[in-house]
């Protein structure tokens, strides 16, 4: 057999020993193909579903760009984001080559975050008209705790809750509150009013002398910065106490 025939039988040496292609990375795309650069130029809403998914994936797989991988995944879900959003992390890893646990977790987290944002957009900030409104708004956060937390509700001029802030977390018998930080937060949030809320895990909803002293200090500080403390609610496992309802504010 001639040398030529030997070479023909052996095949192309370069083909035989060629290393597999590396995963095409986002940086390897042309500038006008890069979703990140497009988002920076034109805004995130300018991206297609494929481009947003590619941005989350970050890289493709051998022989397939990240954009091609994103297109393939969307096609497999009938180009419906709601179908993709139903897939679990293990399912994504098993179903799509190149979708490791890290990418799958990031994708599921992004879908969950988007759903939470959409839900939050549909909820109007609650308007506080009574102590019962405060109790309804805060009881799920506090009534089952076995330790004390102290919260401040920051209100707009229309008495809508702009921000609910936990300012301290303590033990069974109490929690420390820095009045200066409460005042600073009220200024930072441009609050028109404040409602103080904390819980008594013991079930005794009557305020302690320490509760009374703290309430007076925050009320006095509020007067200085022109922010009214409208109420102080103490929540227990089966009800609540209101300083305002008891004529103590």
PDB file of C-alpha atoms in Angstrom:
ATOM      1  CA  UNK A   1       0.000   0.000   0.000  1.00  0.00           C
ATOM      2  CA  UNK A   2       1.450   3.368  -0.955  1.00  0.00           C
ATOM      3  CA  UNK A   3       2.087   6.234   1.455  1.00  0.00           C
ATOM      4  CA  UNK A   4      -0.712   8.139  -0.231  1.00  0.00           C
ATOM      5  CA  UNK A   5      -3.170   5.316   0.465  1.00  0.00           C
ATOM      6  CA  UNK A   6      -2.032   5.188   4.069  1.00  0.00           C
ATOM      7  CA  UNK A   7      -2.789   8.874   4.469  1.00  0.00           C
ATOM      8  CA  UNK A   8      -6.187   8.462   2.825  1.00  0.00           C
ATOM      9  CA  UNK A   9      -7.108   5.641   5.197  1.00  0.00           C
ATOM     10  CA  UNK A  10      -5.926   7.539   8.242  1.00  0.00           C
ATOM     11  CA  UNK A  11      -8.120  10.516   7.423  1.00  0.00           C
ATOM     12  CA  UNK A  12      -7.361  14.198   7.982  1.00  0.00           C
ATOM     13  CA  UNK A  13      -4.900  14.486  10.917  1.00  0.00           C
ATOM     14  CA  UNK A  14      -6.114  17.979  11.764  1.00  0.00           C
ATOM     15  CA  UNK A  15      -9.721  16.787  11.827  1.00  0.00           C
ATOM     16  CA  UNK A  16      -8.847  13.819  14.040  1.00  0.00           C
ATOM     17  CA  UNK A  17      -7.012  15.842  16.678  1.00  0.00           C
ATOM     18  CA  UNK A  18      -9.072  19.037  16.573  1.00  0.00           C
ATOM     19  CA  UNK A  19     -10.214  20.175  20.009  1.00  0.00           C
ATOM     20  CA  UNK A  20     -13.960  20.706  20.484  1.00  0.00           C
ATOM     21  CA  UNK A  21     -15.164  24.261  20.040  1.00  0.00           C
ATOM     22  CA  UNK A  22     -15.374  26.299  23.228  1.00  0.00           C
ATOM     23  CA  UNK A  23     -18.779  27.538  24.269  1.00  0.00           C
ATOM     24  CA  UNK A  24     -19.513  30.769  22.392  1.00  0.00           C
ATOM     25  CA  UNK A  25     -19.535  33.470  25.015  1.00  0.00           C
ATOM     26  CA  UNK A  26     -21.528  36.691  24.971  1.00  0.00           C
ATOM     27  CA  UNK A  27     -18.307  38.622  24.422  1.00  0.00           C
ATOM     28  CA  UNK A  28     -17.647  36.703  21.176  1.00  0.00           C
ATOM     29  CA  UNK A  29     -20.754  38.096  19.486  1.00  0.00           C
ATOM     30  CA  UNK A  30     -20.612  41.128  17.259  1.00  0.00           C
ATOM     31  CA  UNK A  31     -21.375  44.366  19.088  1.00  0.00           C
ATOM     32  CA  UNK A  32     -24.765  44.754  17.413  1.00  0.00           C
ATOM     33  CA  UNK A  33     -25.681  41.202  18.528  1.00  0.00           C
ATOM     34  CA  UNK A  34     -24.875  41.678  22.202  1.00  0.00           C
ATOM     35  CA  UNK A  35     -28.060  42.065  24.262  1.00  0.00           C
ATOM     36  CA  UNK A  36     -26.269  43.907  27.069  1.00  0.00           C
ATOM     37  CA  UNK A  37     -24.912  46.591  24.763  1.00  0.00           C
ATOM     38  CA  UNK A  38     -28.294  46.923  23.059  1.00  0.00           C
ATOM     39  CA  UNK A  39     -30.032  47.324  26.420  1.00  0.00           C
ATOM     40  CA  UNK A  40     -27.541  50.013  27.430  1.00  0.00           C
ATOM     41  CA  UNK A  41     -28.104  51.902  24.174  1.00  0.00           C
ATOM     42  CA  UNK A  42     -31.840  51.530  23.771  1.00  0.00           C
ATOM     43  CA  UNK A  43     -33.197  50.354  27.128  1.00  0.00           C
ATOM     44  CA  UNK A  44     -34.104  46.895  28.412  1.00  0.00           C
ATOM     45  CA  UNK A  45     -37.539  47.010  26.752  1.00  0.00           C
ATOM     46  CA  UNK A  46     -35.818  47.053  23.339  1.00  0.00           C
ATOM     47  CA  UNK A  47     -34.688  43.429  23.814  1.00  0.00           C
ATOM     48  CA  UNK A  48     -36.630  40.522  22.362  1.00  0.00           C
ATOM     49  CA  UNK A  49     -37.532  37.526  24.512  1.00  0.00           C
ATOM     50  CA  UNK A  50     -34.638  35.643  22.884  1.00  0.00           C
ATOM     51  CA  UNK A  51     -32.193  38.397  23.770  1.00  0.00           C
ATOM     52  CA  UNK A  52     -33.358  38.638  27.382  1.00  0.00           C
ATOM     53  CA  UNK A  53     -33.047  34.868  27.771  1.00  0.00           C
ATOM     54  CA  UNK A  54     -29.590  34.954  26.155  1.00  0.00           C
ATOM     55  CA  UNK A  55     -28.557  37.667  28.594  1.00  0.00           C
ATOM     56  CA  UNK A  56     -29.584  35.425  31.491  1.00  0.00           C
ATOM     57  CA  UNK A  57     -27.882  32.338  30.045  1.00  0.00           C
ATOM     58  CA  UNK A  58     -24.606  34.194  29.438  1.00  0.00           C
ATOM     59  CA  UNK A  59     -23.002  31.577  27.169  1.00  0.00           C
ATOM     60  CA  UNK A  60     -23.923  28.963  24.619  1.00  0.00           C
ATOM     61  CA  UNK A  61     -22.728  25.379  24.181  1.00  0.00           C
ATOM     62  CA  UNK A  62     -20.127  23.877  21.815  1.00  0.00           C
ATOM     63  CA  UNK A  63     -21.225  24.631  18.260  1.00  0.00           C
ATOM     64  CA  UNK A  64     -24.191  26.778  19.330  1.00  0.00           C
ATOM     65  CA  UNK A  65     -24.192  30.471  20.212  1.00  0.00           C
ATOM     66  CA  UNK A  66     -26.001  31.750  23.250  1.00  0.00           C
ATOM     67  CA  UNK A  67     -28.638  33.349  21.010  1.00  0.00           C
ATOM     68  CA  UNK A  68     -29.197  30.053  19.175  1.00  0.00           C
ATOM     69  CA  UNK A  69     -29.504  28.262  22.515  1.00  0.00           C
ATOM     70  CA  UNK A  70     -32.052  30.819  23.695  1.00  0.00           C
ATOM     71  CA  UNK A  71     -34.068  30.405  20.471  1.00  0.00           C
ATOM     72  CA  UNK A  72     -34.022  26.629  20.865  1.00  0.00           C
ATOM     73  CA  UNK A  73     -35.247  26.781  24.451  1.00  0.00           C
ATOM     74  CA  UNK A  74     -38.063  29.188  23.580  1.00  0.00           C
ATOM     75  CA  UNK A  75     -39.132  27.080  20.571  1.00  0.00           C
ATOM     76  CA  UNK A  76     -39.287  24.046  22.843  1.00  0.00           C
ATOM     77  CA  UNK A  77     -41.754  26.012  24.983  1.00  0.00           C
ATOM     78  CA  UNK A  78     -43.934  27.147  22.051  1.00  0.00           C
ATOM     79  CA  UNK A  79     -42.305  30.580  22.354  1.00  0.00           C
ATOM     80  CA  UNK A  80     -44.389  31.131  25.491  1.00  0.00           C
ATOM     81  CA  UNK A  81     -42.599  32.526  28.523  1.00  0.00           C
ATOM     82  CA  UNK A  82     -45.382  31.271  30.758  1.00  0.00           C
ATOM     83  CA  UNK A  83     -44.564  27.702  29.704  1.00  0.00           C
ATOM     84  CA  UNK A  84     -40.882  28.176  30.424  1.00  0.00           C
ATOM     85  CA  UNK A  85     -41.697  29.768  33.780  1.00  0.00           C
ATOM     86  CA  UNK A  86     -43.385  26.548  34.930  1.00  0.00           C
ATOM     87  CA  UNK A  87     -40.253  24.447  34.565  1.00  0.00           C
ATOM     88  CA  UNK A  88     -38.317  23.537  37.700  1.00  0.00           C
ATOM     89  CA  UNK A  89     -34.555  23.799  38.157  1.00  0.00           C
ATOM     90  CA  UNK A  90     -33.981  20.005  37.870  1.00  0.00           C
ATOM     91  CA  UNK A  91     -36.203  19.860  34.783  1.00  0.00           C
ATOM     92  CA  UNK A  92     -34.268  22.631  33.040  1.00  0.00           C
ATOM     93  CA  UNK A  93     -30.939  20.963  33.803  1.00  0.00           C
ATOM     94  CA  UNK A  94     -32.150  17.609  32.504  1.00  0.00           C
ATOM     95  CA  UNK A  95     -33.935  18.946  29.422  1.00  0.00           C
ATOM     96  CA  UNK A  96     -31.398  21.385  27.962  1.00  0.00           C
ATOM     97  CA  UNK A  97     -27.785  20.563  27.160  1.00  0.00           C
ATOM     98  CA  UNK A  98     -25.530  23.248  28.561  1.00  0.00           C
ATOM     99  CA  UNK A  99     -28.082  24.348  31.167  1.00  0.00           C
ATOM    100  CA  UNK A 100     -26.222  23.631  34.399  1.00  0.00           C
ATOM    101  CA  UNK A 101     -27.588  24.145  37.915  1.00  0.00           C
ATOM    102  CA  UNK A 102     -26.231  27.710  38.112  1.00  0.00           C
ATOM    103  CA  UNK A 103     -27.899  28.846  34.884  1.00  0.00           C
ATOM    104  CA  UNK A 104     -31.114  27.005  35.682  1.00  0.00           C
ATOM    105  CA  UNK A 105     -31.287  28.563  39.149  1.00  0.00           C
ATOM    106  CA  UNK A 106     -30.674  32.054  37.753  1.00  0.00           C
ATOM    107  CA  UNK A 107     -33.388  31.573  35.125  1.00  0.00           C
ATOM    108  CA  UNK A 108     -35.971  30.311  37.624  1.00  0.00           C
ATOM    109  CA  UNK A 109     -35.066  33.140  40.006  1.00  0.00           C
ATOM    110  CA  UNK A 110     -35.525  35.709  37.230  1.00  0.00           C
ATOM    111  CA  UNK A 111     -38.936  34.276  36.343  1.00  0.00           C
ATOM    112  CA  UNK A 112     -39.979  34.303  39.995  1.00  0.00           C
ATOM    113  CA  UNK A 113     -38.739  37.860  40.487  1.00  0.00           C
ATOM    114  CA  UNK A 114     -40.686  39.040  37.435  1.00  0.00           C
ATOM    115  CA  UNK A 115     -43.852  37.392  38.738  1.00  0.00           C
ATOM    116  CA  UNK A 116     -43.404  39.022  42.133  1.00  0.00           C
ATOM    117  CA  UNK A 117     -42.888  42.430  40.539  1.00  0.00           C
ATOM    118  CA  UNK A 118     -46.044  42.004  38.481  1.00  0.00           C
ATOM    119  CA  UNK A 119     -48.013  41.013  41.567  1.00  0.00           C
ATOM    120  CA  UNK A 120     -46.646  43.982  43.499  1.00  0.00           C
ATOM    121  CA  UNK A 121     -47.540  46.400  40.692  1.00  0.00           C
ATOM    122  CA  UNK A 122     -51.162  45.349  41.024  1.00  0.00           C
ATOM    123  CA  UNK A 123     -51.300  46.087  44.746  1.00  0.00           C
ATOM    124  CA  UNK A 124     -52.134  49.617  45.763  1.00  0.00           C
ATOM    125  CA  UNK A 125     -50.391  50.890  48.858  1.00  0.00           C
ATOM    126  CA  UNK A 126     -52.888  50.375  51.680  1.00  0.00           C
ATOM    127  CA  UNK A 127     -54.568  53.413  53.185  1.00  0.00           C
ATOM    128  CA  UNK A 128     -54.631  53.493  56.961  1.00  0.00           C
ATOM    129  CA  UNK A 129     -57.873  54.807  58.446  1.00  0.00           C
ATOM    130  CA  UNK A 130     -57.897  53.050  61.828  1.00  0.00           C
ATOM    131  CA  UNK A 131     -55.917  50.888  64.211  1.00  0.00           C
ATOM    132  CA  UNK A 132     -57.688  47.853  62.772  1.00  0.00           C
ATOM    133  CA  UNK A 133     -56.210  48.654  59.348  1.00  0.00           C
ATOM    134  CA  UNK A 134     -52.740  48.612  60.894  1.00  0.00           C
ATOM    135  CA  UNK A 135     -53.475  45.325  62.637  1.00  0.00           C
ATOM    136  CA  UNK A 136     -54.727  43.743  59.398  1.00  0.00           C
ATOM    137  CA  UNK A 137     -51.628  44.956  57.557  1.00  0.00           C
ATOM    138  CA  UNK A 138     -49.056  43.854  60.141  1.00  0.00           C
ATOM    139  CA  UNK A 139     -50.480  40.884  62.033  1.00  0.00           C
ATOM    140  CA  UNK A 140     -49.151  38.249  59.608  1.00  0.00           C
ATOM    141  CA  UNK A 141     -45.623  39.554  60.196  1.00  0.00           C
ATOM    142  CA  UNK A 142     -45.760  39.641  63.984  1.00  0.00           C
ATOM    143  CA  UNK A 143     -48.466  37.643  65.725  1.00  0.00           C
ATOM    144  CA  UNK A 144     -46.719  34.246  65.521  1.00  0.00           C
ATOM    145  CA  UNK A 145     -43.197  35.379  66.440  1.00  0.00           C
ATOM    146  CA  UNK A 146     -41.643  34.157  69.691  1.00  0.00           C
ATOM    147  CA  UNK A 147     -39.368  37.213  69.893  1.00  0.00           C
ATOM    148  CA  UNK A 148     -40.004  40.958  69.637  1.00  0.00           C
ATOM    149  CA  UNK A 149     -39.684  43.057  66.495  1.00  0.00           C
ATOM    150  CA  UNK A 150     -40.221  46.804  66.172  1.00  0.00           C
ATOM    151  CA  UNK A 151     -41.540  48.224  62.893  1.00  0.00           C
ATOM    152  CA  UNK A 152     -42.256  51.704  61.579  1.00  0.00           C
ATOM    153  CA  UNK A 153     -44.856  52.397  58.891  1.00  0.00           C
ATOM    154  CA  UNK A 154     -44.009  55.480  56.832  1.00  0.00           C
ATOM    155  CA  UNK A 155     -47.140  57.254  55.599  1.00  0.00           C
ATOM    156  CA  UNK A 156     -47.877  59.662  52.768  1.00  0.00           C
ATOM    157  CA  UNK A 157     -50.110  62.715  53.154  1.00  0.00           C
ATOM    158  CA  UNK A 158     -53.025  60.512  52.095  1.00  0.00           C
ATOM    159  CA  UNK A 159     -52.183  58.077  54.917  1.00  0.00           C
ATOM    160  CA  UNK A 160     -51.009  55.401  52.507  1.00  0.00           C
ATOM    161  CA  UNK A 161     -48.176  53.122  53.563  1.00  0.00           C
ATOM    162  CA  UNK A 162     -45.150  54.147  51.528  1.00  0.00           C
ATOM    163  CA  UNK A 163     -42.687  51.892  53.294  1.00  0.00           C
ATOM    164  CA  UNK A 164     -42.800  49.313  56.092  1.00  0.00           C
ATOM    165  CA  UNK A 165     -39.489  49.118  57.928  1.00  0.00           C
ATOM    166  CA  UNK A 166     -38.275  46.741  60.611  1.00  0.00           C
ATOM    167  CA  UNK A 167     -35.969  48.825  62.769  1.00  0.00           C
ATOM    168  CA  UNK A 168     -35.044  46.245  65.401  1.00  0.00           C
ATOM    169  CA  UNK A 169     -35.266  42.591  66.329  1.00  0.00           C
ATOM    170  CA  UNK A 170     -34.738  41.363  69.857  1.00  0.00           C
ATOM    171  CA  UNK A 171     -35.592  38.671  72.365  1.00  0.00           C
ATOM    172  CA  UNK A 172     -38.680  37.473  74.180  1.00  0.00           C
ATOM    173  CA  UNK A 173     -38.717  40.338  76.660  1.00  0.00           C
ATOM    174  CA  UNK A 174     -37.854  43.304  74.472  1.00  0.00           C
ATOM    175  CA  UNK A 175     -35.911  44.893  71.648  1.00  0.00           C
ATOM    176  CA  UNK A 176     -33.727  47.996  71.499  1.00  0.00           C
ATOM    177  CA  UNK A 177     -34.775  50.899  69.284  1.00  0.00           C
ATOM    178  CA  UNK A 178     -32.517  53.817  68.302  1.00  0.00           C
ATOM    179  CA  UNK A 179     -34.778  56.870  68.110  1.00  0.00           C
ATOM    180  CA  UNK A 180     -32.204  58.725  66.016  1.00  0.00           C
ATOM    181  CA  UNK A 181     -32.354  56.072  63.310  1.00  0.00           C
ATOM    182  CA  UNK A 182     -36.155  56.233  63.289  1.00  0.00           C
ATOM    183  CA  UNK A 183     -35.955  60.008  62.795  1.00  0.00           C
ATOM    184  CA  UNK A 184     -33.343  59.702  60.043  1.00  0.00           C
ATOM    185  CA  UNK A 185     -35.444  57.120  58.224  1.00  0.00           C
ATOM    186  CA  UNK A 186     -38.513  59.379  58.415  1.00  0.00           C
ATOM    187  CA  UNK A 187     -36.503  62.225  56.878  1.00  0.00           C
ATOM    188  CA  UNK A 188     -34.981  59.983  54.195  1.00  0.00           C
ATOM    189  CA  UNK A 189     -38.418  58.683  53.159  1.00  0.00           C
ATOM    190  CA  UNK A 190     -40.025  62.145  53.283  1.00  0.00           C
ATOM    191  CA  UNK A 191     -42.652  60.663  55.560  1.00  0.00           C
ATOM    192  CA  UNK A 192     -45.707  62.729  56.437  1.00  0.00           C
ATOM    193  CA  UNK A 193     -46.587  60.466  59.336  1.00  0.00           C
ATOM    194  CA  UNK A 194     -45.420  57.405  61.245  1.00  0.00           C
ATOM    195  CA  UNK A 195     -47.130  54.473  62.888  1.00  0.00           C
ATOM    196  CA  UNK A 196     -45.090  52.453  65.363  1.00  0.00           C
ATOM    197  CA  UNK A 197     -45.751  48.722  65.607  1.00  0.00           C
ATOM    198  CA  UNK A 198     -44.235  46.000  67.740  1.00  0.00           C
ATOM    199  CA  UNK A 199     -45.306  42.658  69.176  1.00  0.00           C
ATOM    200  CA  UNK A 200     -45.562  41.063  72.615  1.00  0.00           C
ATOM    201  CA  UNK A 201     -44.958  37.322  72.253  1.00  0.00           C
ATOM    202  CA  UNK A 202     -46.160  36.767  75.829  1.00  0.00           C
ATOM    203  CA  UNK A 203     -49.724  37.595  74.807  1.00  0.00           C
ATOM    204  CA  UNK A 204     -49.989  40.483  77.291  1.00  0.00           C
ATOM    205  CA  UNK A 205     -50.715  43.392  74.991  1.00  0.00           C
ATOM    206  CA  UNK A 206     -50.618  46.118  77.640  1.00  0.00           C
ATOM    207  CA  UNK A 207     -47.660  48.480  77.081  1.00  0.00           C
ATOM    208  CA  UNK A 208     -44.755  48.304  79.478  1.00  0.00           C
ATOM    209  CA  UNK A 209     -43.165  51.389  81.079  1.00  0.00           C
ATOM    210  CA  UNK A 210     -40.357  50.992  78.547  1.00  0.00           C
ATOM    211  CA  UNK A 211     -42.926  51.044  75.709  1.00  0.00           C
ATOM    212  CA  UNK A 212     -44.414  54.249  77.115  1.00  0.00           C
ATOM    213  CA  UNK A 213     -41.008  55.922  77.417  1.00  0.00           C
ATOM    214  CA  UNK A 214     -39.988  54.958  73.892  1.00  0.00           C
ATOM    215  CA  UNK A 215     -43.291  56.187  72.470  1.00  0.00           C
ATOM    216  CA  UNK A 216     -42.876  59.582  74.166  1.00  0.00           C
ATOM    217  CA  UNK A 217     -39.335  59.959  72.847  1.00  0.00           C
ATOM    218  CA  UNK A 218     -40.305  59.166  69.249  1.00  0.00           C
ATOM    219  CA  UNK A 219     -43.366  61.467  69.442  1.00  0.00           C
ATOM    220  CA  UNK A 220     -41.199  64.313  70.754  1.00  0.00           C
ATOM    221  CA  UNK A 221     -38.558  63.733  68.082  1.00  0.00           C
ATOM    222  CA  UNK A 222     -41.295  63.632  65.452  1.00  0.00           C
ATOM    223  CA  UNK A 223     -42.488  67.065  66.503  1.00  0.00           C
ATOM    224  CA  UNK A 224     -38.987  68.458  65.985  1.00  0.00           C
ATOM    225  CA  UNK A 225     -38.773  67.128  62.411  1.00  0.00           C
ATOM    226  CA  UNK A 226     -42.460  67.867  61.698  1.00  0.00           C
ATOM    227  CA  UNK A 227     -43.506  64.225  61.331  1.00  0.00           C
ATOM    228  CA  UNK A 228     -46.575  63.101  63.308  1.00  0.00           C
ATOM    229  CA  UNK A 229     -46.616  59.777  65.123  1.00  0.00           C
ATOM    230  CA  UNK A 230     -50.207  58.720  64.496  1.00  0.00           C
ATOM    231  CA  UNK A 231     -50.321  55.566  66.609  1.00  0.00           C
ATOM    232  CA  UNK A 232     -48.339  52.867  68.356  1.00  0.00           C
ATOM    233  CA  UNK A 233     -49.803  49.401  67.950  1.00  0.00           C
ATOM    234  CA  UNK A 234     -48.818  46.419  70.084  1.00  0.00           C
ATOM    235  CA  UNK A 235     -49.705  43.100  68.458  1.00  0.00           C
ATOM    236  CA  UNK A 236     -50.174  39.854  70.369  1.00  0.00           C
ATOM    237  CA  UNK A 237     -51.107  36.316  69.344  1.00  0.00           C
ATOM    238  CA  UNK A 238     -54.830  37.084  69.577  1.00  0.00           C
ATOM    239  CA  UNK A 239     -55.331  40.834  69.248  1.00  0.00           C
ATOM    240  CA  UNK A 240     -53.745  44.239  69.589  1.00  0.00           C
ATOM    241  CA  UNK A 241     -53.451  47.401  71.680  1.00  0.00           C
ATOM    242  CA  UNK A 242     -53.629  50.921  70.226  1.00  0.00           C
ATOM    243  CA  UNK A 243     -52.214  53.953  72.025  1.00  0.00           C
ATOM    244  CA  UNK A 244     -54.493  56.233  69.996  1.00  0.00           C
ATOM    245  CA  UNK A 245     -57.641  54.204  70.682  1.00  0.00           C
ATOM    246  CA  UNK A 246     -56.816  54.361  74.381  1.00  0.00           C
ATOM    247  CA  UNK A 247     -56.465  58.157  74.220  1.00  0.00           C
ATOM    248  CA  UNK A 248     -52.737  58.049  74.919  1.00  0.00           C
ATOM    249  CA  UNK A 249     -51.554  59.894  71.784  1.00  0.00           C
TER     250      UNK A 249
END
